[in-house]
Short mmCIF file of N, CA and C in Angstrom, two decimals:
data_model
loop_
_atom_site.label_atom_id
_atom_site.label_comp_id
_atom_site.label_asym_id
_atom_site.label_seq_id
_atom_site.Cartn_x
_atom_site.Cartn_y
_atom_site.Cartn_z
N MET J 173 41.78 -33.71 13.57
CA MET J 173 42.08 -32.53 12.79
C MET J 173 40.98 -31.48 13.01
N VAL J 174 41.38 -30.27 13.29
CA VAL J 174 40.44 -29.17 13.49
C VAL J 174 40.08 -28.57 12.13
N ARG J 175 38.79 -28.41 11.90
CA ARG J 175 38.34 -27.81 10.65
C ARG J 175 38.24 -26.29 10.83
N PRO J 176 38.49 -25.52 9.76
CA PRO J 176 38.45 -24.06 9.86
C PRO J 176 37.05 -23.51 10.15
N TRP J 177 36.01 -24.26 9.86
CA TRP J 177 34.64 -23.81 10.11
C TRP J 177 33.83 -24.97 10.66
N GLU J 178 33.02 -24.69 11.65
CA GLU J 178 32.09 -25.66 12.20
C GLU J 178 30.71 -25.02 12.29
N ALA J 179 29.69 -25.77 12.03
CA ALA J 179 28.32 -25.28 12.20
C ALA J 179 28.04 -25.15 13.70
N ASP J 180 27.37 -24.07 14.08
CA ASP J 180 27.06 -23.81 15.48
C ASP J 180 25.68 -24.39 15.82
N PRO J 181 25.64 -25.45 16.60
CA PRO J 181 24.35 -26.07 16.92
C PRO J 181 23.49 -25.23 17.88
N ASP J 182 24.06 -24.16 18.43
CA ASP J 182 23.32 -23.34 19.39
C ASP J 182 22.77 -22.04 18.80
N THR J 183 23.02 -21.79 17.50
CA THR J 183 22.52 -20.56 16.89
C THR J 183 21.01 -20.65 16.69
N THR J 184 20.39 -19.55 16.32
CA THR J 184 18.95 -19.52 16.09
C THR J 184 18.66 -18.95 14.71
N PHE J 185 17.41 -19.06 14.29
CA PHE J 185 16.99 -18.54 12.99
C PHE J 185 16.74 -17.04 13.10
N LYS J 186 17.32 -16.27 12.17
CA LYS J 186 17.19 -14.81 12.18
C LYS J 186 16.10 -14.35 11.21
N GLN J 187 16.28 -14.69 9.91
CA GLN J 187 15.31 -14.25 8.91
C GLN J 187 15.34 -15.13 7.68
N ARG J 188 14.18 -15.26 7.06
CA ARG J 188 14.09 -15.99 5.79
C ARG J 188 14.76 -15.16 4.71
N LEU J 189 15.45 -15.81 3.81
CA LEU J 189 16.03 -15.15 2.64
C LEU J 189 15.11 -15.44 1.46
N GLY J 190 14.61 -14.40 0.86
CA GLY J 190 13.71 -14.58 -0.27
C GLY J 190 12.27 -14.72 0.16
N LYS J 191 11.52 -15.47 -0.61
CA LYS J 191 10.09 -15.65 -0.37
C LYS J 191 9.82 -17.01 0.25
N SER J 192 8.68 -17.13 0.88
CA SER J 192 8.31 -18.42 1.48
C SER J 192 8.00 -19.43 0.39
N PRO J 193 8.11 -20.72 0.72
CA PRO J 193 7.78 -21.74 -0.29
C PRO J 193 6.33 -21.65 -0.75
N GLN J 194 5.45 -21.17 0.11
CA GLN J 194 4.05 -20.99 -0.27
C GLN J 194 3.92 -19.90 -1.33
N GLU J 195 4.63 -18.77 -1.13
CA GLU J 195 4.57 -17.67 -2.10
C GLU J 195 5.10 -18.09 -3.47
N LEU J 196 6.08 -18.98 -3.47
CA LEU J 196 6.71 -19.42 -4.72
C LEU J 196 5.99 -20.60 -5.37
N GLY J 197 5.01 -21.16 -4.68
CA GLY J 197 4.29 -22.32 -5.23
C GLY J 197 5.09 -23.61 -5.14
N ASN J 198 6.06 -23.67 -4.21
CA ASN J 198 6.91 -24.87 -4.08
C ASN J 198 6.40 -25.85 -3.03
N THR J 199 5.23 -25.61 -2.49
CA THR J 199 4.69 -26.51 -1.47
C THR J 199 3.18 -26.42 -1.46
N THR J 200 2.58 -27.40 -0.87
CA THR J 200 1.13 -27.40 -0.69
C THR J 200 0.77 -26.97 0.72
N GLY J 201 1.76 -26.51 1.47
CA GLY J 201 1.51 -26.10 2.85
C GLY J 201 1.83 -27.18 3.86
N THR J 202 2.38 -28.28 3.40
CA THR J 202 2.75 -29.37 4.29
C THR J 202 4.13 -29.11 4.87
N PRO J 203 4.55 -29.89 5.87
CA PRO J 203 5.85 -29.64 6.50
C PRO J 203 7.07 -29.86 5.61
N ASP J 204 6.91 -30.45 4.43
CA ASP J 204 8.07 -30.72 3.57
C ASP J 204 8.34 -29.55 2.62
N CYS J 205 8.69 -28.41 3.20
CA CYS J 205 8.89 -27.19 2.43
C CYS J 205 10.36 -26.84 2.29
N PRO J 206 10.85 -26.61 1.07
CA PRO J 206 12.21 -26.09 0.93
C PRO J 206 12.26 -24.65 1.43
N ASP J 207 13.41 -24.24 1.95
CA ASP J 207 13.52 -22.88 2.49
C ASP J 207 14.98 -22.49 2.63
N ILE J 208 15.25 -21.19 2.74
CA ILE J 208 16.60 -20.65 2.96
C ILE J 208 16.50 -19.63 4.10
N TRP J 209 17.36 -19.79 5.11
CA TRP J 209 17.32 -18.90 6.28
C TRP J 209 18.70 -18.40 6.65
N GLU J 210 18.78 -17.13 7.04
CA GLU J 210 19.99 -16.60 7.66
C GLU J 210 19.88 -16.92 9.15
N LEU J 211 20.98 -17.39 9.71
CA LEU J 211 21.01 -17.71 11.13
C LEU J 211 21.55 -16.52 11.92
N ALA J 212 21.32 -16.51 13.21
CA ALA J 212 21.74 -15.40 14.06
C ALA J 212 23.24 -15.15 13.99
N ASN J 213 24.02 -16.19 13.73
CA ASN J 213 25.48 -16.04 13.67
C ASN J 213 25.97 -15.68 12.27
N GLY J 214 25.05 -15.47 11.32
CA GLY J 214 25.42 -15.10 9.96
C GLY J 214 25.51 -16.25 8.99
N ASP J 215 25.54 -17.47 9.48
CA ASP J 215 25.56 -18.64 8.59
C ASP J 215 24.19 -18.79 7.92
N ILE J 216 24.12 -19.64 6.92
CA ILE J 216 22.90 -19.86 6.15
C ILE J 216 22.44 -21.30 6.33
N ALA J 217 21.14 -21.48 6.57
CA ALA J 217 20.54 -22.81 6.65
C ALA J 217 19.68 -23.03 5.41
N VAL J 218 19.83 -24.19 4.78
CA VAL J 218 19.06 -24.54 3.60
C VAL J 218 18.27 -25.80 3.91
N ILE J 219 16.96 -25.73 3.70
CA ILE J 219 16.10 -26.89 3.86
C ILE J 219 15.73 -27.34 2.46
N GLY J 220 16.09 -28.57 2.12
CA GLY J 220 15.80 -29.07 0.78
C GLY J 220 15.72 -30.58 0.79
N ARG J 221 15.61 -31.14 -0.37
CA ARG J 221 15.54 -32.60 -0.50
C ARG J 221 16.94 -33.17 -0.43
N ASP J 222 17.12 -34.20 0.38
CA ASP J 222 18.41 -34.85 0.56
C ASP J 222 18.67 -35.77 -0.63
N LEU J 223 19.58 -35.34 -1.51
CA LEU J 223 19.96 -36.15 -2.67
C LEU J 223 21.42 -36.58 -2.58
N THR J 224 21.94 -36.64 -1.35
CA THR J 224 23.34 -37.01 -1.14
C THR J 224 23.66 -38.33 -1.82
N GLU J 225 22.87 -39.33 -1.55
CA GLU J 225 23.15 -40.67 -2.06
C GLU J 225 23.12 -40.72 -3.59
N SER J 226 22.11 -40.11 -4.20
CA SER J 226 21.98 -40.23 -5.65
C SER J 226 22.93 -39.32 -6.43
N LEU J 227 23.29 -38.15 -5.89
CA LEU J 227 24.17 -37.24 -6.62
C LEU J 227 25.64 -37.36 -6.26
N ALA J 228 25.96 -37.98 -5.13
CA ALA J 228 27.35 -38.05 -4.67
C ALA J 228 28.26 -38.75 -5.68
N LYS J 229 27.74 -39.71 -6.40
CA LYS J 229 28.58 -40.45 -7.35
C LYS J 229 28.94 -39.62 -8.57
N ASN J 230 28.29 -38.47 -8.75
CA ASN J 230 28.55 -37.62 -9.92
C ASN J 230 29.20 -36.29 -9.56
N LEU J 231 29.79 -36.18 -8.38
CA LEU J 231 30.41 -34.92 -7.96
C LEU J 231 31.57 -34.55 -8.88
N PRO J 232 31.73 -33.26 -9.16
CA PRO J 232 32.87 -32.82 -9.96
C PRO J 232 34.18 -33.07 -9.21
N ASP J 233 35.29 -33.12 -9.94
CA ASP J 233 36.60 -33.28 -9.32
C ASP J 233 36.82 -32.19 -8.27
N GLY J 234 37.39 -32.58 -7.15
CA GLY J 234 37.70 -31.63 -6.09
C GLY J 234 36.55 -31.33 -5.15
N VAL J 235 35.37 -31.91 -5.40
CA VAL J 235 34.20 -31.69 -4.54
C VAL J 235 33.94 -32.96 -3.75
N SER J 236 33.69 -32.81 -2.45
CA SER J 236 33.42 -33.98 -1.62
C SER J 236 32.34 -33.65 -0.60
N ILE J 237 31.76 -34.68 -0.04
CA ILE J 237 30.73 -34.53 0.99
C ILE J 237 31.22 -35.27 2.22
N GLY J 238 31.40 -34.53 3.33
CA GLY J 238 31.88 -35.13 4.56
C GLY J 238 30.85 -36.06 5.17
N ALA J 239 31.29 -36.90 6.07
CA ALA J 239 30.40 -37.87 6.71
C ALA J 239 29.26 -37.19 7.46
N ASP J 240 29.50 -35.99 7.94
CA ASP J 240 28.45 -35.27 8.68
C ASP J 240 27.78 -34.20 7.81
N GLU J 241 27.87 -34.31 6.49
CA GLU J 241 27.27 -33.36 5.57
C GLU J 241 26.26 -34.04 4.65
N ARG J 242 25.34 -33.26 4.11
CA ARG J 242 24.35 -33.75 3.17
C ARG J 242 24.27 -32.79 2.00
N LEU J 243 24.04 -33.30 0.81
CA LEU J 243 23.81 -32.50 -0.38
C LEU J 243 22.30 -32.33 -0.49
N VAL J 244 21.84 -31.08 -0.38
CA VAL J 244 20.40 -30.83 -0.49
C VAL J 244 20.12 -30.01 -1.73
N VAL J 245 18.95 -30.22 -2.30
CA VAL J 245 18.54 -29.53 -3.51
C VAL J 245 17.29 -28.69 -3.19
N ILE J 246 17.32 -27.44 -3.68
CA ILE J 246 16.16 -26.56 -3.55
C ILE J 246 15.75 -26.10 -4.94
N PRO J 247 14.52 -25.64 -5.11
CA PRO J 247 14.09 -25.15 -6.41
C PRO J 247 14.87 -23.90 -6.82
N ARG J 248 15.15 -23.78 -8.10
CA ARG J 248 15.89 -22.63 -8.61
C ARG J 248 15.19 -21.32 -8.27
N ASN J 249 13.85 -21.31 -8.39
CA ASN J 249 13.13 -20.06 -8.14
C ASN J 249 13.31 -19.58 -6.70
N MET J 250 13.60 -20.48 -5.79
CA MET J 250 13.82 -20.11 -4.39
C MET J 250 15.12 -19.33 -4.23
N LEU J 251 16.20 -19.78 -4.86
CA LEU J 251 17.47 -19.07 -4.77
C LEU J 251 17.40 -17.73 -5.51
N VAL J 252 16.74 -17.70 -6.66
CA VAL J 252 16.58 -16.45 -7.40
C VAL J 252 15.81 -15.44 -6.56
N ALA J 253 14.77 -15.88 -5.87
CA ALA J 253 13.98 -14.97 -5.03
C ALA J 253 14.78 -14.48 -3.83
N ALA J 254 15.78 -15.25 -3.38
CA ALA J 254 16.59 -14.88 -2.22
C ALA J 254 17.72 -13.91 -2.60
N LYS J 255 18.03 -13.79 -3.87
CA LYS J 255 19.18 -12.99 -4.31
C LYS J 255 19.19 -11.57 -3.72
N PRO J 256 18.08 -10.84 -3.69
CA PRO J 256 18.11 -9.48 -3.13
C PRO J 256 18.45 -9.46 -1.63
N ASP J 257 18.22 -10.54 -0.93
CA ASP J 257 18.49 -10.62 0.51
C ASP J 257 19.91 -11.07 0.83
N ILE J 258 20.66 -11.51 -0.18
CA ILE J 258 22.01 -12.04 0.05
C ILE J 258 23.01 -10.90 -0.12
N PRO J 259 23.78 -10.59 0.95
CA PRO J 259 24.74 -9.50 0.83
C PRO J 259 25.84 -9.80 -0.17
N SER J 260 26.38 -8.75 -0.78
CA SER J 260 27.44 -8.94 -1.77
C SER J 260 28.80 -9.08 -1.12
N VAL J 261 28.89 -8.84 0.16
CA VAL J 261 30.17 -8.96 0.88
C VAL J 261 30.00 -9.86 2.08
#
C-alpha cells in the first residue's frame, strides 16, 4: 500500500525553529539535546526522547504509531519558543 506521505531520507537541515536547547536550559551541552528543525523540503524534524514503548499503550482512540515511527517528547518550552518560526499556512 502506498502512503500519501513519506519522509525524504535525502533532504537536509534548513533552519532551527525556535531557540537552541542551550538557550532554553534544556541541556548541559551534551549530544542528547532536544531540538526542532525545518528541513530543506519543508518537513519538520523533531529530536526528543523516545517514549514510544512507554506511551504507546495509552494512545487516544484513532491514534497509532507505525512500525517505522517513534513517539518522541520534547520540552514544552521548546515548542513555545518555536511558535514564531512556524508558519500559519
